[in-house]
Coordinates of C-alpha atoms and ligand atoms in Angstrom, one line a residue:
X1 CA 24.7 -8.9 26.9
X2 CA 26.3 -7.1 23.9
X3 CA 28.1 -10.1 22.7
X4 CA 25.1 -12.4 22.9
X5 CA 23.7 -11.2 19.6
X6 CA 24.8 -13.4 16.7
X7 CA 23.9 -11.0 13.9
X8 CA 23.7 -7.3 13.7
X9 CA 21.0 -6.1 11.2
X10 CA 20.3 -2.6 10.2
X11 CA 17.4 -1.2 8.2
X12 CA 17.6 2.3 6.7
X13 CA 14.1 3.8 6.3
X14 CA 11.6 3.6 9.2
X15 CA 8.4 3.7 7.1
X16 CA 5.5 1.3 6.4
X17 CA 7.9 -1.4 5.2
X18 CA 11.0 -1.0 7.3
X19 CA 9.3 -0.6 10.7
X20 CA 6.9 -3.6 10.6
X21 CA 9.4 -5.9 8.8
X22 CA 12.2 -5.2 11.3
X23 CA 9.8 -5.6 14.2
X24 CA 8.9 -9.1 12.9
X25 CA 12.5 -10.1 12.4
X26 CA 13.4 -8.9 15.9
X27 CA 10.4 -10.7 17.3
X28 CA 11.2 -14.0 15.6
X29 CA 15.0 -13.8 16.0
X30 CA 15.8 -12.8 19.6
X31 CA 19.5 -13.5 19.1
X32 CA 19.8 -10.8 16.3
X33 CA 20.2 -7.2 17.1
X34 CA 18.0 -5.2 14.8
X35 CA 18.2 -1.4 14.4
X36 CA 16.1 0.9 12.3
X37 CA 17.4 4.3 11.3
X38 CA 15.9 7.2 9.4
X39 CA 17.0 10.7 8.4
X40 CA 13.7 11.9 9.8
X41 CA 14.4 12.2 13.6
X42 CA 10.8 12.9 14.4
X43 CA 9.7 9.6 12.9
X44 CA 12.3 7.8 15.0
X45 CA 11.1 9.6 18.1
X46 CA 7.6 8.4 17.2
X47 CA 8.8 4.8 16.9
X48 CA 10.3 5.2 20.3
X49 CA 7.1 6.5 21.8
X50 CA 3.6 5.0 22.5
X51 CA 2.2 6.6 19.4
X52 CA 3.8 4.7 16.5
X53 CA 3.9 6.6 13.2
X54 CA 2.2 3.6 11.4
X55 CA -1.1 2.1 12.3
X56 CA -1.1 -1.7 11.7
X57 CA -3.1 -4.2 13.6
X58 CA -0.8 -6.3 15.9
X59 CA 2.2 -4.0 15.4
X60 CA 1.9 -2.3 18.8
X61 CA 2.1 -5.6 20.7
X62 CA 5.2 -6.8 18.8
X63 CA 7.0 -3.5 19.3
X64 CA 6.1 -3.6 23.0
X65 CA 7.7 -7.0 23.2
X66 CA 10.9 -6.3 21.4
X67 CA 11.8 -2.6 21.6
X68 CA 14.8 -2.1 23.8
X69 CA 15.3 -5.9 23.9
X70 CA 16.7 -6.5 20.4
X71 CA 15.0 -3.9 18.4
X72 CA 16.3 -0.3 18.4
X73 CA 15.3 2.9 16.7
X74 CA 18.2 5.2 16.2
X75 CA 19.3 8.4 14.3
X76 CA 23.0 7.9 14.1
X77 CA 23.1 6.3 10.7
X78 CA 26.8 6.3 10.2
X79 CA 27.6 4.5 13.4
X80 CA 24.8 2.0 12.8
X81 CA 26.2 1.3 9.3
X82 CA 29.6 0.5 10.8
X83 CA 28.1 -1.8 13.4
X84 CA 25.9 -3.9 11.1
X85 CA 26.9 -6.7 8.7
X86 CA 23.5 -6.8 7.0
X87 CA 21.8 -3.7 5.8
X88 CA 18.2 -3.5 4.5
X89 CA 17.4 -0.4 2.4
X90 CA 13.7 0.5 2.7
X91 CA 13.7 4.2 1.8
X92 CA 10.9 5.5 -0.3
X93 CA 11.0 5.5 -4.1
X94 CA 8.1 7.7 -5.1
X95 CA 7.1 8.4 -8.7
X96 CA 9.4 11.1 -10.2
X97 CA 7.7 14.5 -10.4
X98 CA 10.3 16.3 -12.5
X99 CA 12.5 15.8 -15.5
X100 CA 12.7 12.7 -17.7
X101 CA 10.1 10.1 -16.8
X102 CA 8.2 12.6 -14.6
X103 CA 4.9 11.0 -13.5
X104 CA 6.1 7.5 -14.3
X105 CA 9.6 6.6 -13.5
X106 CA 10.7 5.9 -9.9
X107 CA 12.5 8.7 -8.2
X108 CA 15.7 7.1 -7.0
X109 CA 17.3 10.1 -5.3
X110 CA 16.8 8.9 -1.7
X111 CA 17.9 5.4 -2.7
X112 CA 21.1 6.7 -4.3
X113 CA 21.9 8.9 -1.3
X114 CA 21.6 5.9 0.9
X115 CA 23.9 3.8 -1.2
X116 CA 26.5 6.6 -1.1
X117 CA 26.1 6.9 2.7
X118 CA 26.6 3.2 3.1
X119 CA 29.8 3.4 1.0
X120 CA 31.2 6.3 2.9
X121 CA 30.5 4.9 6.4
X122 CA 31.3 1.2 5.9
X123 CA 34.6 -0.1 7.1
X124 CA 33.9 -3.8 6.9
X125 CA 32.1 -6.1 4.4
X126 CA 28.3 -5.7 4.2
X127 CA 25.4 -7.4 2.6
X128 CA 23.1 -4.7 1.3
X129 CA 19.5 -5.7 0.6
X130 CA 17.0 -3.8 -1.6
X131 CA 13.8 -3.9 0.2
X132 CA 12.1 -1.0 -1.4
X133 CA 10.5 -1.4 -4.9
X134 CA 12.9 -0.3 -7.6
X135 CA 13.1 -0.7 -11.3
X136 CA 14.8 -3.9 -12.6
X137 CA 18.6 -3.5 -12.9
X138 CA 18.8 -1.1 -10.0
X139 CA 21.1 -3.6 -8.2
X140 CA 23.6 -3.0 -10.9
X141 CA 23.6 0.7 -10.2
X142 CA 23.9 0.0 -6.5
X143 CA 26.9 -2.3 -7.0
X144 CA 28.6 0.4 -9.1
X145 CA 28.1 3.1 -6.5
X146 CA 29.2 0.8 -3.6
X147 CA 32.4 -0.3 -5.4
X148 CA 33.3 3.0 -7.0
X149 CA 35.8 3.9 -4.3
X150 CA 39.4 2.9 -4.4
X151 CA 40.2 0.2 -1.8
X152 CA 36.7 0.2 -0.6
X153 CA 35.4 -2.7 1.4
X154 CA 33.4 -5.5 -0.3
X155 CA 29.6 -5.4 -0.7
X156 CA 27.1 -7.9 -1.9
X157 CA 23.7 -6.6 -3.2
X158 CA 20.7 -8.8 -2.6
X159 CA 17.1 -8.2 -3.8
X160 CA 14.4 -9.1 -1.2
X161 CA 11.2 -7.4 -2.3
X162 CA 8.4 -6.7 0.2
X163 CA 5.0 -8.2 -0.5
X164 CA 3.2 -7.1 2.6
X165 CA -0.1 -5.4 2.2
X166 CA -1.1 -2.6 4.6
X167 CA -3.6 -3.5 7.3
X168 CA -2.5 -7.1 7.2
X169 CA 1.3 -6.4 7.4
X170 CA 1.9 -8.4 10.6
X171 CA 0.1 -11.5 9.3
X172 CA 1.7 -11.2 5.9
X173 CA 5.1 -11.0 7.6
X174 CA 4.5 -13.8 10.0
X175 CA 2.9 -16.2 7.4
X176 CA 4.1 -15.0 4.0
X177 CA 2.9 -16.7 0.8
X178 CA 6.5 -16.6 -0.2
X179 CA 9.8 -14.8 0.6
X180 CA 11.8 -14.0 -2.5
X181 CA 15.6 -13.6 -2.3
X182 CA 17.6 -12.8 -5.5
X183 CA 21.3 -12.4 -5.9
X184 CA 24.1 -12.6 -8.4
X185 CA 24.6 -16.3 -9.3
X186 CA 28.3 -16.3 -8.4
X187 CA 29.7 -18.2 -5.4
X188 CA 29.8 -15.0 -3.4
X189 CA 26.4 -13.9 -4.4
X190 CA 24.9 -17.3 -3.5
X191 CA 26.7 -17.2 -0.1
X192 CA 25.3 -13.8 0.7
X193 CA 21.8 -14.9 -0.4
X194 CA 22.0 -17.9 2.0
X195 CA 22.7 -15.5 4.9
X196 CA 19.4 -13.8 4.2
X197 CA 17.6 -17.1 3.7
X198 CA 18.9 -18.0 7.2
X199 CA 17.2 -15.0 8.7
X200 CA 13.7 -15.9 7.3
X201 CA 14.2 -19.6 8.0
X202 CA 13.8 -18.8 11.7
X203 CA 10.1 -18.8 11.1
X204 CA 9.2 -19.2 7.4
X205 CA 8.9 -22.8 6.1
X206 CA 11.8 -23.5 3.8
X207 CA 9.7 -24.3 0.8
X208 CA 8.2 -20.8 1.0
X209 CA 11.6 -19.1 0.7
X210 CA 12.5 -18.9 -3.0
X211 CA 15.8 -18.0 -4.4
X212 CA 16.3 -16.5 -7.9
X213 CA 18.6 -14.5 -10.0
X214 CA 18.6 -10.8 -8.9
X215 CA 16.9 -9.4 -12.0
X216 CA 14.0 -11.9 -11.7
X217 CA 13.6 -10.9 -8.1
X218 CA 13.5 -7.2 -8.8
X219 CA 11.1 -7.6 -11.7
X220 CA 8.8 -9.9 -9.7
X221 CA 7.8 -7.2 -7.3
X222 CA 6.6 -4.9 -10.1
X223 CA 4.9 -7.7 -11.9
X224 CA 3.1 -9.0 -8.8
X225 CA 1.5 -5.6 -8.2
X226 CA 0.7 -5.1 -11.8
X227 CA -1.1 -8.5 -11.9
X228 CA -3.1 -7.7 -8.8
X229 CA -4.1 -4.3 -10.0
X230 CA -5.0 -5.7 -13.4
X231 CA -7.5 -8.0 -11.8
X232 CA -9.2 -5.1 -10.0
X233 CA -9.2 -3.0 -13.2
X234 CA -10.6 -6.0 -15.2
X235 CA -13.5 -6.5 -12.7
X236 CA -14.1 -2.8 -12.5
X237 CA -14.3 -2.6 -16.3
X238 CA -16.9 -5.4 -16.2
X239 CA -18.8 -3.5 -13.5
X240 CA -19.5 -0.7 -16.0
X241 CA -20.9 -3.3 -18.4
X242 CA -23.0 -4.9 -15.6
X243 CA -24.6 -1.6 -14.9
X244 CA -25.7 -1.4 -18.6
X245 CA -27.0 -4.9 -18.8
X246 CA -28.6 -5.6 -15.4
X247 CA -26.0 -8.2 -14.6
X248 CA -24.6 -8.1 -11.1
X249 CA -20.9 -7.8 -10.8
X250 CA -20.7 -9.7 -7.6
X251 CA -22.5 -12.7 -9.2
X252 CA -20.1 -12.5 -12.1
X253 CA -17.1 -12.3 -9.8
X254 CA -18.3 -15.3 -7.9
X255 CA -18.7 -17.3 -11.1
X256 CA -15.2 -16.4 -12.2
X257 CA -13.6 -16.8 -8.8
X258 CA -14.8 -20.4 -8.4
X259 CA -12.7 -21.3 -11.4
X260 CA -9.7 -22.8 -9.6
X261 CA -7.4 -21.6 -12.3
X262 CA -8.3 -18.0 -11.3
X263 CA -9.3 -18.1 -7.7
X264 CA -11.5 -15.7 -5.8
X265 CA -9.2 -13.0 -4.5
X266 CA -8.9 -9.4 -5.9
X267 CA -12.2 -9.6 -7.7
X268 CA -14.1 -7.1 -5.5
X269 CA -15.3 -4.3 -7.8
X270 CA -14.8 -1.0 -6.1
X271 CA -14.6 2.8 -6.6
X272 CA -11.0 2.1 -7.7
X273 CA -7.7 0.8 -6.2
X274 CA -5.4 3.0 -4.2
X275 CA -2.4 2.6 -2.0
X276 CA 1.2 3.6 -2.4
X277 CA 2.2 0.7 -4.6
X278 CA -0.1 -0.2 -7.4
X279 CA -0.2 2.9 -9.5
X280 CA 3.4 3.7 -8.8
X281 CA 4.7 0.3 -9.6
X282 CA 2.6 -0.1 -12.8
X283 CA 3.8 3.3 -14.1
X284 CA 7.3 2.2 -13.3
X285 CA 6.8 -0.9 -15.3
X286 CA 5.3 1.1 -18.1
X287 CA 8.3 3.4 -18.1
X288 CA 10.6 0.4 -18.2
X289 CA 8.8 -1.2 -21.1
X290 CA 8.9 2.1 -23.0
X291 CA 12.6 2.6 -22.4
X292 CA 13.2 -0.9 -23.8
X293 CA 11.2 0.1 -26.9
X294 CA 8.2 -2.2 -26.0
X295 CA 5.5 0.3 -26.7
X296 CA 2.6 -2.2 -27.0
X297 CA 3.5 -3.8 -23.7
X298 CA 3.7 -0.4 -22.1
X299 CA 0.3 0.6 -23.5
X300 CA -1.2 -2.7 -22.2
X301 CA -0.1 -2.1 -18.6
X302 CA -0.9 1.6 -18.8
X303 CA -4.5 0.8 -19.5
X304 CA -4.7 -0.9 -16.1
X305 CA -4.1 2.6 -14.5
X306 CA -6.4 4.3 -17.0
X307 CA -9.4 2.0 -16.1
X308 CA -8.7 2.9 -12.5
X309 CA -9.0 6.6 -13.3
X310 CA -12.1 5.9 -15.3
X311 CA -13.7 4.0 -12.4
X312 CA -13.3 6.9 -10.0
X313 CA -14.7 9.3 -12.6
X314 CA -17.6 7.1 -13.3
X315 CA -18.4 7.0 -9.6
X316 CA -18.6 10.8 -9.3
X317 CA -20.7 11.0 -12.6
X318 CA -23.1 8.4 -11.3
X319 CA -23.6 10.5 -8.1
X320 CA -24.2 13.6 -10.1
X321 CA -26.7 11.9 -12.5
X322 CA -28.6 10.2 -9.7
X323 CA -28.9 13.4 -7.7
X324 CA -30.7 15.3 -10.5
X325 CA -27.5 16.5 -12.2
X326 CA -26.6 19.0 -9.5
X327 CA -24.7 18.7 -6.3
X328 CA -24.4 22.4 -5.7
X329 CA -25.6 23.4 -2.2
X330 CA -26.1 19.8 -1.2
X331 CA -24.3 18.1 1.6
X332 CA -22.5 14.8 1.2
X333 CA -20.9 12.5 3.8
X334 CA -17.9 10.4 2.8
X335 CA -17.8 7.2 4.8
X336 CA -14.1 6.3 4.9
X337 CA -11.1 8.1 3.5
X338 CA -8.3 5.5 3.8
X339 CA -7.4 3.7 0.6
X340 CA -8.7 0.5 2.2
X341 CA -9.9 -0.7 5.6
X342 CA -7.6 -1.3 8.6
X343 CA -5.1 1.4 7.7
X344 CA -4.9 5.2 8.2
X345 CA -3.0 5.5 5.0
X346 CA -4.5 7.7 2.3
X347 CA -1.9 7.6 -0.4
X348 CA -3.6 7.4 -3.8
X349 CA -6.9 6.8 -2.1
X350 CA -9.8 7.1 -4.6
X351 CA -11.6 9.1 -1.8
X352 CA -9.3 12.0 -2.5
X353 CA -10.5 12.3 -6.1
X354 CA -14.1 11.8 -5.1
X355 CA -13.8 14.5 -2.4
X356 CA -12.2 17.0 -4.7
X357 CA -14.8 16.4 -7.4
X358 CA -17.7 16.8 -5.0
X359 CA -16.3 20.1 -3.7
X360 CA -15.8 21.3 -7.3
X361 CA -19.5 20.6 -7.9
X362 CA -20.0 23.1 -5.0
X363 CA -21.4 20.6 -2.5
X364 CA -20.5 20.7 1.2
X365 CA -18.5 17.6 2.3
X366 CA -18.3 15.9 5.7
X367 CA -15.5 13.3 5.9
X368 CA -15.5 10.5 8.5
X369 CA -13.0 7.7 9.0
X370 CA -11.9 5.9 12.2
X371 CA -8.1 6.2 11.4
X372 CA -7.5 8.5 8.4
X373 CA -8.9 11.9 9.4
X374 CA -5.4 13.3 10.2
X375 CA -4.1 12.3 6.8
X376 CA -7.4 13.4 5.1
X377 CA -7.0 16.9 6.6
X378 CA -3.4 17.1 5.3
X379 CA -4.4 15.8 1.8
X380 CA -7.2 18.4 1.5
X381 CA -5.4 21.3 3.2
X382 CA -6.6 24.6 1.6
X383 CA -9.8 23.0 0.2
X384 CA -12.9 24.8 1.6
X385 CA -16.3 23.5 2.4
X386 CA -15.1 20.3 4.1
X387 CA -15.6 19.3 7.7
X388 CA -14.2 16.3 9.5
X389 CA -16.1 14.2 12.0
X390 CA -15.1 11.0 13.6
X391 CA -18.7 9.9 14.5
X392 CA -20.4 8.5 11.3
X393 CA -23.9 9.4 12.8
X394 CA -23.0 13.0 13.2
X395 CA -21.3 13.0 9.8
X396 CA -24.4 11.8 8.0
X397 CA -26.9 14.1 9.9
X398 CA -28.4 16.7 7.6
X399 CA -26.7 15.2 4.5
X400 CA -28.4 14.5 1.2
X401 CA -26.1 11.5 0.4
X402 CA -23.6 9.1 1.8
X403 CA -20.7 7.9 -0.4
X404 CA -19.0 4.9 1.1
X405 CA -15.3 4.9 0.1
X406 CA -13.6 2.5 2.5
X407 CA -14.7 -1.0 3.5
X408 CA -14.4 -0.4 7.2
X409 CA -16.3 -3.2 9.0
X410 CA -17.9 -0.6 11.3
X411 CA -19.9 0.8 8.4
X412 CA -21.8 -2.5 7.9
X413 CA -23.0 -2.5 11.6
X414 CA -24.4 1.0 11.8
X415 CA -28.1 1.8 12.6
X416 CA -29.1 3.0 9.1
X417 CA -32.7 3.7 10.2
X418 CA -31.4 6.2 12.6
X419 CA -29.1 7.6 9.9
X420 CA -31.9 7.8 7.4
X421 CA -34.1 9.7 9.9
X422 CA -31.4 12.3 10.3
X423 CA -30.8 13.0 6.6
X424 CA -32.3 15.3 4.1
X425 CA -34.8 13.5 1.7
X426 CA -34.6 12.1 -0.8
X427 CA -31.6 10.3 0.8
X428 CA -29.0 8.6 -1.4
X429 CA -26.3 6.1 -0.6
X430 CA -23.5 5.3 -3.0
X431 CA -21.7 2.1 -1.9
X432 CA -18.2 2.3 -3.5
X433 CA -17.3 -1.1 -2.0
X434 CA -20.4 -3.2 -2.3
X435 CA -20.4 -4.0 1.5
X436 CA -23.8 -2.7 2.6
X437 CA -27.0 -4.6 2.7
X438 CA -28.6 -2.8 -0.2
X439 CA -32.1 -4.5 0.0
X440 CA -32.4 -3.5 3.6
X441 CA -31.2 0.1 2.9
X442 CA -33.8 0.4 0.1
X443 CA -36.5 -0.8 2.4
X444 CA -35.5 1.9 4.9
X445 CA -36.1 4.5 2.2
X446 CA -32.6 5.1 0.7
X447 CA -32.0 5.3 -3.0
X448 CA -29.2 2.8 -3.3
X449 CA -26.4 2.8 -5.8
X450 CA -23.7 0.1 -5.8
X451 CA -20.9 -0.7 -8.1
X452 CA -21.8 -2.9 -11.0
X453 CA -25.5 -3.4 -10.0
X454 CA -28.8 -2.0 -11.0
X455 CA -29.6 0.9 -8.8
X456 CA -32.5 0.6 -6.3
X457 CA -34.5 3.8 -6.5
X458 CA -37.8 4.9 -5.2
X459 CA -40.1 6.7 -7.6
Ligands
UDX501 C1 -0.3 -4.0 -2.3 C2 0.1 -5.4 -2.5 O1 -1.0 -6.3 -2.2 C3 1.3 -5.8 -1.8 O2 1.6 -7.2 -2.0 C4 2.4 -4.9 -2.2 O3 3.6 -5.2 -1.5 C5 2.0 -3.4 -1.9 O4 0.8 -3.2 -2.6 P1 -1.5 -2.6 -0.4 O5 -1.3 -1.4 -1.2 O6 -1.3 -2.5 1.1 O7 -0.6 -3.8 -0.9 O8 -3.1 -3.0 -0.6 P2 -4.0 -4.1 -1.2 O9 -4.6 -4.9 -0.2 O10 -3.3 -4.9 -2.3 O11 -5.1 -3.2 -1.9 C6 -4.8 -2.2 -2.9 C7 -6.0 -1.5 -3.4 O12 -6.9 -2.3 -4.1 C8 -6.9 -1.0 -2.2 O13 -7.3 0.3 -2.5 C9 -8.0 -2.0 -2.2 O14 -9.2 -1.4 -1.5 C10 -8.2 -2.3 -3.6 N1 -8.9 -3.5 -3.9 C11 -8.3 -4.7 -3.5 C12 -10.1 -3.6 -4.6 O15 -10.6 -2.5 -5.0 N2 -10.6 -4.8 -4.9 C13 -10.1 -6.0 -4.5 O16 -10.6 -7.0 -4.8 C14 -8.9 -5.9 -3.8

């Protein structure tokens, strides 16, 4: 059986990107052996168990089909490096929290350690693929590290950025809008890049696999996220204007979205964007621009993040002002804590800022979420006056207000008459995602506040 595998692929980093991506490659390419390793042994144990460390619709089924067949989770990184000819690097590159560029630049320490480990362990040629998001020109540094040893084996560095979104990762992997593969434009570089093209060509239509020079590929990832986030910040900025002018942000978004040059996606006004990528990647881009002396360009992109902070702040201030300028002693239920629906991930979730602000105003908080309570508890460790409740009906009972943070479908199907009856009056609802039927809620008796719309208030 061992010799039946035609390629031996390794992924270093068993997180949100590495796990699902390798599961899909293994699933679509039964003749490749795919191994995922991580320095975190507990995480590997979870991947080998029934309780996967990542919640992603459809992931469990695929893991069930391929684990132990041609997908393996391992902890012996050195041995796995030796055995593989193609190595994906999907370690995390969080925002630096210390030294030069703190709060903006990418922290490349895990990434660099990984490069050194590959160099030390490798005893045959490897293609090394940057999967994690890194600043443009990182491949150059990677090449230098890999080739800095006398008589070392040869390495080709490829950039293949990940565009999957959480919650839809399996669909994004199976039917990607595009797969981008960048390399050095030398004969060797192009040969290495073709090897990676061959992997994806097992299931992705050839016209969706695009090849480019390596710097374009690295930069495209940052720019793609910056453009997406910019659309949200643009519509969120407009939502503030709508509230002043009695325009309705959803009507405005619809009118804009029907322009085929723009399209309808990423125009949902919200309490703000979250997730592990947008803020980090934009700040990374801002830092890059500044380091090349492009301060106007840096300011431009930085404003996308500033509007996002403003939007979260505006949401809390709107709650405060609607509830007679005091939240002290009141009880508020947060519906949803994840940064978006269909994930338990809470990284950069706007709900965290809202939760902390509410507690600072000395209100009691009840948090409910179908997937993210464990992460919420960790994020808010040490903060008093918060309870966690999986059942939204129980969470809302006895509260003065509900603030909807995450667009979980289940929140649109609840019995709001029952909820209203169980709440303190006057009862308020703040829909941070514009997903609830506001007219109906108003009829039930709620005072309804949405993003970018005139509030519906009794009295
Ligand atoms: C994003 C990119 O989409 C993906 O391509 C990249 O690889 C990683 O970053 P992700 O962070 O999983 O993926 O989430 P995404 O679906 O893009 O949403 C990001 C945030 O924007 C969420 O908080 C979401 O709720 C918010 N959002 C999205 C809005 O507020 N309005 C919208 O119209 C769309």
